[in-house]
Amino acid sequence: MPRAILLASTALLMAAPAALAAGYGPIGGQPAGGQMAGGQLTLTRVLLSTGGVGYFEYEATVSGDADLSLEVRRDQVDDVLKSIVVYDDKGGVGTIGLAGAEPLDTAFRELPFSAGDLSSPAALLNAMRGAEVTSGGSRQLTGRLMSVTEETVRLPGSDGATATRHRVTLMTAEGLRQLVLEEADALRFTDPAVQAQIDRALSAVAENARRERRRLTVHSRAPQDGQAAGERRVRVGYVAEMPLWKATYRLSMAQNGQPQTGQPATGQPATGQPATGPKEGSGALQGWAVLENLSGEDWQGVDLTVVSGNPVTLRQALYTPYFVERPEVPVEVLGRVLPTADEGTVTLNDARPAMRPQSEASRAGVPPATAMAPPPPQATPMAAAPAPMAEPLAKVAPYGTAAGTPAMAAVRGAEAGAAEGAQVLFHYPQPVSVPNGGTLMMPIIARALPVERVALYQPGTDARHPLASLRLRNDGDTALPPGLLTFYDRNTAAGAVGTTAAGSTAYVGDARMATLPAGDSRLLSFAVDQAVTIDREEKPGRRLSRATLADGVLTLSVTDRQSTVYTVAGAPDGDRSVVIEHPRRAGWELAEPADNKPEATAGAYRLPLAVPAGKTVTLTATLERPRQERIVLTDLSADQIAARASAPELPPELRQALTTLAGLRAAVAEKDRRIADLERERTERIADQDRLRENLKALPAGSDLHKRTLGKMAEAETRLDGLTRDMTTARAEAEAARQTLRERVKAMVI
């Protein structure tokens, strides 16, 4: 649409109409700046950052020494103390004064009571025990406070209601006297000094409650070059917390591909004439910054800039007094003194810099006043300082350049280093007025950008249908900040965006746009494409690429494969350019399709697929992961080795070797089973001997049963001797079988 329309729409302030009627004009009002009277700083420039802070710059024109006053909110003082900076064309800055924070506990530091004691009369009287008071009314008493005791009394009547009273005990000339605080007509301190302390404390509480703003005084010094002091410009800026400004976009795209009326890409002020904008494959993009003025004061004709970036923003309680905790040590008591023995003196080396008490400047004979003097004024007051880095800290967006930064005033203190960060500035070319609490929409971009329609399939978003999306490419010189984008479709090209005079405009949907760097593109999804259906089929597998056998270790080089077949049924209403996001996996590589290297995001590959209208197309995406398996064959049983030998993917010679090893391993297992059987029988024979030995103890000597038991024990002993010989032979045979297995395993190299 014409730039005149664009700039006129910028005047929309989403604030109360009464605020506009109060004299706070829209964008395009009176220029900022001008002469400042009475040392009063006037707000001339505002810069809002996506870091949640804003930079506020005030300006005044002064001559000679001047004191400039600046008021800020109480909650902004910490940020102001952290970031305040003074720029001066010719002079310098002396000091910056600010009334102390004066916390409430400071006001009570020298009083005999605390702020909490003012919560009730009873608490104050208890805190002031010993002070002299006088009660008024029919019963007048004068005495010193001893105590205030709380008591509960039953009220007249049968309902059992009670009330709390405070009984005050006074030491009078007649002795102890009491009165009820709630029944006394008046009670005052007789000492005027005590009464003054209470009045001062109550005033401090009231002042602390209503003090919401603080006044800073900037002492500006006249030039020190001896020339006549003339008028000069002084700027004071600081950074304070502000609401985050938001970016929103509108993208309009014609369906018939004819040219639309759009905005020029230069970002210059409108001429009132339409410019040729996007053609086929491009869209008219409007970007707006939505911001709020919650600074506590009205912006009248200020220079406005918004900054997109991710700066580090910090806070610190600089306005709050802090006291160092110091350890308490006992009081020194004089006792016996025992001096140490003198061991003589040593001669210090005067050339050692660590032992010299003065600085290099003082040793060179430079007086302290000269060493601390500010640098001499520059020959050219506005001469720019050398750039501390090759690249600028911020890049200016097409709407123009922000006002030049003047030379920094001379400050008596250490010089700070420069911070680096990539940011994009959007500077509005005309003064802006926004009332305090108002909302403003400021245009940040209005130009044609290349656009491509695609169908984006994200299985995690919708398992059956792709998302109707746009691929938006930023062919400009500056990045675009993140924000929401509203997409409009037009079936004709004439007329401004959003009108129906020469054609209809349809709202299609909204999309989320991340930061779009210059030269990069983003896929913006705004709806579900129900006309396209996608099915998936997972096919896991593995492939053996190499197998080796050496030193009894079988090494297998295996490639795991995970194939996914996407079957896409095209839309009947037209062709689709489908982009399938296939998930990426750590350690896996895309092996298919292998025609070209696809785009990839942090979590997925983007595989393009052309789908004709009404057709069904398939795409196979295969991920591969190479790995190695090391198998120690001597740790496997005969059955496990035989199972490995039966794998058809192994080479024939390796399968034969494994079959041989399985037989040798079975022979060793058979020998081990023979040894186990002999061990079991031997254990049984020994247990039977123990049983017979116990029986002999109970049998009469020489009896038949005794003789028979002795015979059985002899047979058992004979069998045990045979088992011992058999076990020796079996162990030798088993060891021989193991040795044969080890030798064969070691000799096998395939």
XYZ file of C-alpha atoms in Angstrom:
750
model
C 0.000 0.000 0.000
C 1.210 3.603 -0.469
C 3.690 4.860 2.091
C 1.354 7.736 2.982
C -1.190 5.178 4.123
C 1.484 3.268 6.004
C 2.710 6.336 7.872
C -0.793 7.460 8.625
C -1.641 4.086 10.108
C 1.411 4.391 12.338
C -0.425 7.114 14.243
C -2.640 4.481 15.855
C -2.029 4.794 19.594
C -3.797 2.104 21.532
C -4.356 4.381 24.498
C -7.283 6.287 25.980
C -8.724 8.999 23.683
C -8.376 11.463 26.544
C -4.608 11.031 26.385
C -4.602 12.051 22.730
C -6.814 15.010 23.481
C -4.375 16.157 26.163
C -1.891 17.253 23.522
C 0.226 14.155 22.924
C 0.188 14.070 19.169
C 0.795 11.084 16.925
C 3.947 10.265 15.003
C 4.950 13.158 12.793
C 4.562 15.870 15.454
C 7.025 18.611 16.326
C 10.716 17.745 16.064
C 12.553 16.763 19.217
C 15.222 18.894 20.890
C 15.505 22.663 21.216
C 16.708 25.121 23.870
C 16.404 24.011 27.464
C 15.835 26.612 30.141
C 16.728 26.581 33.800
C 19.099 23.607 33.611
C 16.174 21.260 33.025
C 16.903 18.144 30.976
C 14.286 17.218 28.373
C 13.753 13.724 26.992
C 14.825 13.653 23.329
C 15.662 10.037 22.504
C 14.292 6.613 23.455
C 15.825 3.284 22.466
C 13.983 0.080 23.447
C 15.798 -3.256 23.478
C 14.525 -6.823 23.363
C 16.686 -7.336 26.437
C 13.825 -5.843 28.478
C 15.456 -2.449 28.996
C 15.264 0.990 27.424
C 17.837 3.711 26.876
C 16.581 7.230 27.657
C 18.564 10.267 26.566
C 17.910 13.801 27.830
C 19.332 17.014 26.415
C 19.961 20.559 27.598
C 21.795 23.606 26.254
C 23.942 25.320 28.903
C 26.751 27.845 29.212
C 29.499 27.895 31.832
C 29.144 25.709 34.903
C 25.619 24.343 35.211
C 23.630 22.026 37.435
C 21.190 19.873 35.487
C 18.347 18.167 37.316
C 16.745 14.882 36.320
C 13.891 13.085 38.083
C 13.489 9.307 37.928
C 11.190 6.825 39.612
C 12.362 5.264 42.851
C 12.388 1.765 41.332
C 14.644 3.012 38.490
C 17.388 4.465 40.673
C 19.467 1.259 40.774
C 19.461 1.039 36.972
C 20.279 4.739 36.655
C 23.246 4.466 39.031
C 24.487 1.470 37.059
C 24.222 2.974 33.580
C 24.056 6.792 33.626
C 26.363 8.386 31.053
C 27.015 12.071 30.272
C 27.986 13.467 26.862
C 29.287 17.024 26.529
C 30.279 18.831 23.322
C 32.990 20.970 24.924
C 32.936 20.802 28.706
C 33.106 17.986 31.195
C 31.186 16.417 34.030
C 32.082 16.915 37.653
C 29.883 14.861 39.939
C 26.356 13.494 39.910
C 24.449 14.078 43.134
C 21.469 12.172 44.448
C 19.599 12.335 47.723
C 20.324 9.315 49.862
C 18.038 6.342 49.946
C 17.374 7.086 53.624
C 15.932 3.738 54.597
C 13.473 3.808 57.425
C 15.830 2.103 59.831
C 18.270 5.018 59.365
C 15.679 7.429 60.724
C 15.227 5.254 63.820
C 18.907 4.588 64.360
C 19.264 7.275 67.078
C 15.773 6.938 68.539
C 14.944 4.877 71.633
C 12.242 2.976 69.759
C 11.920 1.229 66.390
C 9.490 1.584 63.522
C 7.640 -1.509 64.742
C 6.992 0.142 68.092
C 4.765 2.673 66.321
C 2.326 -0.066 65.380
C 0.272 0.433 68.564
C 0.184 2.737 71.635
C 0.934 -0.190 73.934
C 4.067 -1.117 71.945
C 5.316 2.484 72.003
C 4.753 2.834 75.770
C 6.585 -0.427 76.459
C 9.495 0.784 74.344
C 9.584 4.103 76.253
C 9.648 2.629 79.786
C 11.167 5.110 82.178
C 9.848 8.171 80.356
C 7.554 10.535 82.232
C 3.949 10.789 81.041
C 0.859 12.680 82.129
C -2.685 11.390 81.710
C -5.547 13.769 80.974
C -9.203 13.703 81.844
C -10.911 13.496 85.216
C -8.103 11.387 86.680
C -4.797 13.102 86.072
C -1.630 11.161 86.893
C 2.019 12.045 86.324
C 4.724 9.441 86.645
C 7.315 7.346 84.922
C 6.304 4.377 82.798
C 7.021 0.988 84.367
C 5.035 -1.450 82.277
C 2.039 -1.953 80.008
C 0.252 -5.246 80.663
C -2.381 -6.789 78.430
C -5.459 -8.252 80.113
C -8.738 -9.782 79.001
C -11.988 -8.720 80.661
C -15.502 -10.063 80.317
C -18.015 -7.588 78.974
C -21.365 -7.079 80.748
C -24.067 -9.436 79.608
C -24.639 -13.175 79.381
C -23.186 -13.830 75.952
C -19.659 -14.302 77.325
C -18.032 -11.635 75.093
C -14.574 -10.428 76.130
C -12.356 -7.440 75.343
C -8.628 -6.788 75.549
C -7.365 -3.849 77.594
C -3.920 -2.537 78.527
C -3.137 -1.631 82.105
C -0.422 1.044 82.424
C 1.653 1.095 85.628
C 3.263 4.426 86.614
C 5.732 5.273 89.339
C 4.387 8.546 90.805
C 5.282 10.645 93.821
C 2.575 8.782 95.765
C 3.903 5.375 94.678
C 2.695 2.910 92.058
C -0.503 3.983 90.279
C -2.357 2.270 87.444
C -4.691 3.330 84.692
C -6.408 1.623 81.763
C -5.023 2.896 78.484
C -8.338 2.514 76.643
C -10.165 4.550 79.318
C -7.705 7.465 79.482
C -8.805 10.656 77.707
C -5.205 11.623 76.893
C -1.680 10.457 77.607
C 1.290 12.621 76.697
C 5.034 12.658 77.310
C 5.975 15.532 79.583
C 9.482 15.875 78.106
C 9.297 18.003 74.894
C 12.430 16.275 73.550
C 10.720 12.873 73.684
C 7.649 14.301 71.976
C 9.889 15.752 69.260
C 11.503 12.336 68.704
C 8.109 10.741 68.143
C 7.036 13.516 65.792
C 10.252 13.119 63.797
C 9.769 9.362 63.549
C 6.185 9.716 62.333
C 7.305 12.249 59.735
C 9.970 9.824 58.489
C 7.361 7.072 58.112
C 5.056 9.389 56.175
C 7.883 10.672 53.961
C 9.071 7.145 53.198
C 5.554 6.138 52.170
C 5.020 8.990 49.700
C 8.527 9.328 48.257
C 8.263 7.747 44.793
C 10.671 9.841 42.701
C 14.289 10.847 43.136
C 16.076 13.877 41.734
C 19.605 13.615 40.339
C 21.817 16.672 39.875
C 24.451 16.540 37.142
C 27.216 19.095 37.647
C 28.429 20.170 34.216
C 31.760 21.999 34.125
C 32.662 24.758 31.707
C 35.563 24.233 29.264
C 38.954 24.439 30.938
C 40.862 25.744 27.886
C 40.637 29.404 28.958
C 38.369 30.409 26.102
C 35.167 32.323 26.585
C 32.432 30.010 27.679
C 29.634 29.805 25.132
C 26.549 27.678 24.792
C 27.116 23.958 24.520
C 24.940 20.892 24.334
C 24.870 18.341 27.169
C 23.239 14.922 26.922
C 22.498 12.591 29.823
C 21.414 9.018 29.200
C 20.688 5.924 31.245
C 19.283 2.405 30.869
C 16.231 1.303 32.866
C 13.812 -1.599 32.887
C 11.075 -1.447 30.253
C 8.478 -3.857 28.871
C 9.689 -6.067 26.049
C 8.703 -4.695 22.655
C 7.101 -7.224 20.328
C 7.354 -7.697 16.578
C 4.327 -8.668 14.461
C 4.117 -9.230 10.722
C 1.518 -9.339 7.941
C 2.273 -11.189 4.716
C 0.008 -10.743 1.693
C 0.390 -12.991 -1.324
C -1.589 -12.952 -4.581
C -2.975 -16.174 -5.987
C -2.887 -15.183 -9.659
C 0.746 -14.068 -9.637
C 0.033 -10.543 -10.877
C 1.932 -7.612 -9.376
C 0.588 -6.135 -6.137
C 0.762 -2.610 -4.793
C 3.471 -2.768 -2.143
C 6.079 -0.768 -0.313
C 9.507 0.162 -1.609
C 12.361 -1.702 -0.051
C 14.381 1.378 0.768
C 12.474 2.371 3.893
C 12.428 6.068 2.926
C 9.460 8.307 3.780
C 6.395 7.915 1.619
C 5.901 9.938 -1.547
C 2.230 9.157 -1.886
C 2.791 7.126 -5.073
C 2.375 3.342 -5.165
C 5.456 1.301 -5.991
C 5.682 -1.983 -7.809
C 5.957 -4.672 -5.171
C 5.963 -8.428 -5.161
C 5.423 -10.421 -8.320
C 4.898 -14.150 -8.683
C 6.874 -15.939 -5.989
C 7.010 -12.928 -3.698
C 4.852 -11.509 -0.940
C 4.270 -8.088 0.556
C 5.595 -8.145 4.126
C 4.679 -5.552 6.733
C 6.461 -5.624 10.079
C 5.405 -3.674 13.163
C 6.921 -3.089 16.569
C 4.362 -3.049 19.392
C 5.672 -1.143 22.387
C 4.405 0.445 25.598
C 5.463 3.617 27.366
C 5.640 2.635 31.016
C 8.590 4.897 31.789
C 6.626 7.165 34.121
C 6.672 10.245 31.857
C 5.228 11.284 28.511
C 7.277 11.015 25.339
C 6.827 14.191 23.354
C 8.549 14.410 19.980
C 11.300 11.930 20.879
C 13.659 10.139 18.538
C 12.480 6.496 18.752
C 14.550 3.377 18.018
C 13.865 -0.259 18.772
C 16.711 -2.780 18.927
C 16.494 -6.491 18.239
C 19.164 -8.617 19.829
C 20.000 -10.719 22.849
C 22.128 -8.480 25.085
C 23.164 -9.319 28.622
C 21.174 -7.118 31.015
C 21.965 -7.121 34.726
C 20.589 -5.540 37.878
C 22.290 -4.543 41.106
C 21.000 -2.837 44.254
C 23.346 0.146 44.127
C 20.964 2.509 45.941
C 20.741 0.332 49.039
C 23.342 0.956 51.782
C 25.368 -2.127 52.646
C 27.458 -2.586 55.763
C 30.334 -5.013 56.113
C 29.974 -7.639 58.803
C 32.998 -7.297 61.076
C 34.133 -9.933 63.581
C 33.927 -8.989 67.215
C 37.147 -9.425 69.169
C 37.567 -9.324 72.958
C 38.834 -6.212 74.659
C 42.564 -6.325 75.176
C 43.529 -6.468 78.827
C 46.964 -5.259 79.779
C 49.145 -8.035 81.072
C 52.768 -9.041 81.220
C 54.765 -7.665 78.301
C 57.402 -9.938 76.784
C 59.242 -8.173 73.934
C 60.842 -10.331 71.264
C 64.568 -10.310 70.740
C 65.901 -7.897 68.134
C 67.547 -9.718 65.232
C 68.993 -6.676 63.500
C 67.962 -4.814 60.337
C 68.006 -5.552 56.618
C 68.559 -3.178 53.696
C 65.601 -3.006 51.277
C 66.228 -2.919 47.535
C 64.766 0.412 46.368
C 64.550 -0.913 42.807
C 61.888 -3.441 43.770
C 58.549 -1.950 42.595
C 56.520 -4.020 45.036
C 58.200 -2.332 48.020
C 57.917 1.267 46.790
C 55.083 3.149 48.488
C 54.308 5.684 45.773
C 52.974 5.451 42.248
C 55.100 6.019 39.174
C 53.465 9.432 38.707
C 54.351 10.620 42.216
C 57.945 9.349 41.972
C 58.342 11.205 38.686
C 57.573 14.456 40.428
C 54.051 14.982 39.042
C 51.839 16.728 41.623
C 48.698 14.780 42.572
C 46.408 17.526 41.274
C 48.066 17.396 37.865
C 47.916 13.615 37.741
C 44.150 13.602 38.385
C 43.301 16.482 36.032
C 40.938 15.714 33.141
C 42.419 15.425 29.660
C 42.701 18.670 27.658
C 39.737 19.538 25.437
C 39.829 18.336 21.870
C 40.552 20.757 19.069
C 37.338 19.640 17.369
C 34.611 19.217 19.993
C 32.592 16.637 18.049
C 35.555 14.642 16.724
C 34.806 10.939 16.883
C 36.957 8.708 19.061
C 38.815 5.797 17.434
C 36.599 2.756 16.989
C 37.442 0.068 19.560
C 36.578 -2.778 17.186
C 36.366 -3.473 13.470
C 32.649 -4.324 13.392
C 29.849 -2.071 14.697
C 27.929 -3.141 17.770
C 24.584 -2.769 16.016
C 23.381 -2.747 12.438
C 20.787 -0.206 11.386
C 17.654 -1.443 9.679
C 16.462 0.214 6.439
C 14.300 2.853 8.160
C 17.338 5.080 8.659
C 20.226 5.858 10.949
C 19.950 6.888 14.581
C 21.314 10.238 15.688
C 25.070 10.380 15.952
C 26.567 9.783 19.362
C 28.431 12.856 20.675
C 31.798 12.738 22.345
C 31.666 11.350 25.881
C 32.262 13.871 28.658
C 35.442 13.663 30.653
C 34.830 11.656 33.832
C 37.223 11.369 36.713
C 37.428 7.647 37.011
C 38.580 4.400 35.449
C 37.953 3.782 31.759
C 35.577 0.896 31.038
C 35.993 -1.641 28.245
C 33.585 -2.022 25.338
C 31.040 -4.843 25.174
C 30.385 -6.698 21.951
C 27.065 -7.952 20.605
C 25.204 -8.311 17.299
C 22.014 -6.214 17.233
C 19.724 -4.694 14.627
C 18.355 -1.171 15.048
C 15.006 -0.029 13.698
C 15.000 3.752 13.798
C 11.836 5.670 12.941
C 12.652 8.722 10.772
C 10.197 11.139 12.430
C 9.652 12.332 16.022
C 7.221 10.245 18.073
C 4.865 11.207 20.913
C 3.399 8.608 23.280
C 1.654 9.413 26.588
C 2.721 7.594 29.713
C 0.882 4.275 29.793
C 0.125 4.401 26.048
C 0.787 1.735 23.414
C 2.268 2.387 19.998
C 2.628 0.409 16.774
C 5.698 1.447 14.801
C 6.476 0.020 11.326
C 9.830 -1.689 11.038
C 9.636 -3.181 7.540
C 7.472 -2.788 4.435
C 8.860 -4.527 1.370
C 8.565 -7.493 -0.952
C 10.296 -10.744 -0.005
C 10.639 -14.021 -1.962
C 7.983 -16.526 -0.929
C 7.477 -20.175 -1.876
C 4.452 -22.314 -0.990
C 5.299 -25.737 0.446
C 3.604 -28.527 2.392
C 5.706 -29.270 5.493
C 5.290 -32.721 7.021
C 6.218 -32.898 10.703
C 5.299 -36.298 12.193
C 5.310 -34.889 15.724
C 2.747 -32.202 14.789
C 0.332 -34.214 12.623
C 0.981 -37.857 11.786
C -1.290 -37.977 8.702
C -1.257 -34.575 7.024
C 1.371 -31.957 6.236
C 1.169 -28.308 7.211
C 0.408 -25.634 4.657
C 3.511 -23.477 4.862
C 5.485 -20.691 3.245
C 9.211 -20.521 2.747
C 10.062 -16.858 3.381
C 13.557 -15.722 2.423
C 15.112 -12.545 3.752
C 16.998 -11.039 0.811
C 17.634 -7.771 2.679
C 20.666 -6.562 4.579
C 19.322 -6.800 8.136
C 17.814 -9.527 10.264
C 14.145 -9.576 11.244
C 13.263 -10.149 14.919
C 10.977 -13.014 15.954
C 7.216 -12.515 16.108
C 3.811 -13.686 14.952
C 2.896 -13.466 11.267
C -0.627 -13.171 9.865
C -1.015 -14.508 6.320
C -3.499 -13.078 3.805
C -4.336 -14.481 0.364
C -5.553 -12.204 -2.421
C -7.241 -13.460 -5.583
C -6.546 -10.191 -7.449
C -3.584 -7.855 -7.452
C -5.194 -4.415 -7.466
C -5.884 -2.417 -4.353
C -4.127 -2.102 -1.048
C -3.676 -5.017 1.291
C -6.716 -5.676 3.392
C -9.236 -3.894 1.096
C -11.985 -5.324 -1.086
C -12.414 -2.446 -3.533
C -10.686 -4.208 -6.422
C -10.550 -7.762 -5.101
C -11.153 -9.937 -2.079
C -8.685 -10.713 0.666
C -8.871 -13.926 2.676
C -7.357 -14.547 6.076
C -5.453 -17.834 5.870
C -3.834 -18.291 9.270
C -1.131 -17.277 11.691
C 2.445 -18.477 11.943
C 5.321 -18.145 14.360
C 8.462 -16.684 12.866
C 11.806 -17.107 14.579
C 14.651 -14.649 14.080
C 15.258 -14.380 10.326
C 18.871 -13.397 9.577
C 19.763 -11.654 6.337
C 20.153 -14.143 3.490
C 18.410 -16.934 5.406
C 14.931 -18.422 5.077
C 12.219 -19.788 7.371
C 9.351 -22.204 6.901
C 6.193 -20.635 8.330
C 3.310 -23.046 8.934
C -0.180 -21.585 9.166
C -2.692 -24.447 8.581
C -3.108 -28.217 8.141
C -3.279 -29.356 4.510
C -6.107 -31.910 4.750
C -5.946 -32.642 1.013
C -2.583 -34.439 1.309
C -2.259 -37.727 3.220
C 1.026 -39.313 4.286
C 1.626 -42.828 5.613
C 4.844 -44.095 7.208
C 6.317 -47.594 7.462
C 9.398 -48.364 9.559
C 11.820 -51.083 8.337
C 14.747 -51.737 10.700
C 17.659 -53.919 9.589
C 21.399 -54.489 9.672
C 24.159 -55.355 7.235
C 27.455 -57.190 7.903
C 30.245 -55.538 5.969
C 33.262 -57.391 7.381
C 34.101 -60.273 9.756
C 37.525 -61.218 11.100
C 38.790 -63.843 13.540
C 42.086 -63.446 15.373
C 43.390 -64.474 18.821
C 40.051 -65.989 19.666
C 38.179 -62.717 19.101
C 35.508 -62.482 16.424
C 35.238 -58.909 15.143
C 32.121 -57.985 13.160
C 31.796 -54.684 11.285
C 28.045 -54.107 11.259
C 25.942 -51.298 9.760
C 22.566 -50.778 11.422
C 19.891 -49.493 9.044
C 16.627 -47.755 9.849
C 14.484 -47.205 6.770
C 11.240 -45.247 6.690
C 8.980 -45.403 3.647
C 6.766 -42.323 3.212
C 3.743 -42.836 0.968
C 2.261 -39.475 -0.048
C -1.188 -39.260 -1.638
C -1.370 -35.985 -3.579
C -4.131 -33.408 -3.387
C -6.800 -33.453 -6.113
C -6.806 -29.647 -6.390
C -3.207 -29.182 -7.539
C 0.444 -30.092 -7.334
C 2.284 -29.920 -4.035
C 5.886 -29.244 -3.136
C 6.211 -31.407 -0.027
C 9.036 -31.111 2.494
C 9.332 -34.117 4.800
C 11.093 -33.596 8.111
C 12.783 -36.912 8.809
C 14.101 -37.134 12.407
C 17.852 -37.068 12.916
C 19.514 -39.470 15.358
C 22.837 -39.008 17.102
C 25.521 -41.185 15.508
C 23.418 -41.986 12.431
C 23.956 -40.665 8.885
C 21.451 -40.229 6.083
C 22.241 -42.827 3.407
C 19.083 -42.584 1.304
C 18.116 -40.547 -0.655
C 21.722 -39.980 -1.721
C 21.133 -37.741 -4.753
C 22.007 -34.470 -3.016
C 22.652 -33.173 0.445
C 19.317 -32.082 1.961
C 18.648 -29.230 4.336
C 18.881 -30.113 7.995
C 17.588 -28.550 11.183
C 18.771 -29.255 14.699
C 16.498 -32.295 14.918
C 15.495 -33.330 11.379
C 16.467 -33.640 7.726
C 14.256 -31.758 5.278
C 13.632 -34.001 2.269
C 11.911 -32.351 -0.713
C 9.357 -34.299 -2.735
C 7.305 -33.174 -5.730
C 3.780 -34.641 -5.604
C 1.600 -34.181 -8.720
C -2.116 -33.604 -8.291
C -4.033 -36.822 -7.607
C -0.882 -39.001 -7.698
C 0.741 -41.187 -5.052
C 4.482 -40.854 -4.571
C 6.827 -42.717 -2.226
C 10.057 -41.650 -0.622
C 12.439 -43.877 1.323
C 14.653 -42.305 3.950
C 17.377 -44.545 5.375
C 19.650 -43.830 8.292
C 22.803 -45.885 8.853
C 25.074 -46.340 11.832
C 28.349 -48.276 11.520
C 29.571 -50.114 14.595
C 31.800 -53.020 15.612
C 31.041 -56.087 17.700
C 33.890 -57.877 19.512
C 33.080 -61.420 20.644
C 35.536 -63.462 22.772
C 34.872 -67.008 21.560
C 36.425 -68.709 24.596
C 33.725 -67.088 26.735
C 30.920 -68.703 24.685
C 29.386 -72.135 25.073
C 29.364 -74.690 22.287
C 25.727 -73.916 21.495
C 26.439 -70.167 21.294
C 29.393 -70.732 18.944
C 27.249 -73.044 16.820
C 24.553 -70.366 16.623
C 27.132 -67.860 15.389
C 28.379 -70.394 12.818
C 24.866 -70.760 11.397
C 24.619 -67.051 10.437
C 24.278 -66.968 6.629
C 25.933 -63.533 6.256
C 29.306 -64.887 7.487
C 31.907 -66.045 4.945
C 32.051 -69.860 4.433
C 35.602 -70.218 5.808
C 34.617 -68.361 8.949
C 31.520 -70.489 9.403
C 33.650 -73.658 9.033
C 36.141 -72.381 11.593
C 33.360 -71.599 14.025
C 31.865 -75.072 13.514
C 35.242 -76.630 14.334
C 35.557 -74.477 17.430
C 32.054 -75.487 18.494
C 33.106 -79.165 18.348
C 36.260 -78.539 20.378
C 34.270 -76.507 22.893
C 31.757 -79.386 23.157
C 34.612 -81.826 23.851
C 35.865 -79.628 26.676
C 32.338 -79.393 28.034
C 32.028 -83.212 27.960
C 35.266 -83.603 29.961
C 34.028 -81.041 32.468
C 30.771 -82.944 32.857
C 32.749 -86.187 33.523
C 34.744 -84.418 36.260
C 31.537 -83.063 37.767
C 29.978 -86.544 37.849
C 33.041 -87.998 39.600
C 33.044 -85.152 42.111
C 29.400 -85.759 42.874
C 29.922 -89.533 43.388
C 32.948 -88.942 45.608
C 30.931 -86.566 47.756
C 28.183 -89.180 48.094
C 30.701 -91.930 49.073
C 32.288 -89.740 51.737
C 28.861 -88.943 53.167
C 28.016 -92.701 53.225
C 31.279 -93.442 55.059
C 30.451 -90.873 57.684
C 27.059 -92.517 58.188
C 28.605 -96.002 58.582
C 31.196 -94.657 61.018
C 28.433 -93.235 63.211
C 26.600 -96.584 63.089
C 29.698 -98.494 64.269
C 29.748 -96.431 67.426
C 26.296 -97.760 68.384
C 26.842 -101.437 67.386
C 28.271 -104.082 69.786
C 31.787 -105.097 68.815
C 31.983 -108.518 67.147
C 28.311 -108.689 66.264
C 27.194 -109.676 62.768
C 25.864 -106.206 62.045
C 29.151 -104.733 63.208
C 31.074 -107.025 60.849
C 28.785 -106.236 57.918
C 29.213 -102.489 58.518
C 33.009 -102.895 58.530
C 32.737 -104.689 55.178
C 30.714 -101.903 53.647
C 33.211 -99.353 54.878
C 36.027 -101.329 53.205
C 34.113 -101.385 49.907
C 33.506 -97.656 50.150
C 37.167 -96.975 50.773
C 38.101 -99.062 47.738
C 35.656 -97.098 45.569
C 37.001 -93.802 46.867
C 40.483 -94.830 45.831
C 39.164 -95.635 42.347
C 37.316 -92.329 42.120
C 40.514 -90.478 43.002
C 42.367 -92.186 40.144
C 39.475 -91.540 37.734
C 39.306 -87.844 38.670
C 43.045 -87.430 38.075
C 42.667 -88.961 34.647
C 39.556 -86.887 33.840
C 41.241 -83.644 34.877
C 44.221 -84.422 32.691
C 41.967 -85.189 29.742
C 39.977 -81.965 30.296
C 43.144 -79.882 30.462
C 44.374 -81.515 27.264
C 41.061 -80.674 25.567
C 41.330 -77.053 26.746
C 44.884 -76.833 25.511
C 43.809 -78.153 22.134
C 40.987 -75.576 22.051
C 43.364 -72.735 22.948
C 45.888 -73.776 20.334
C 43.270 -74.078 17.613
C 41.693 -70.735 18.553
C 45.072 -69.004 18.520
C 45.998 -70.553 15.208
C 42.795 -69.410 13.495
C 43.291 -66.134 11.621
C 40.612 -65.248 9.058
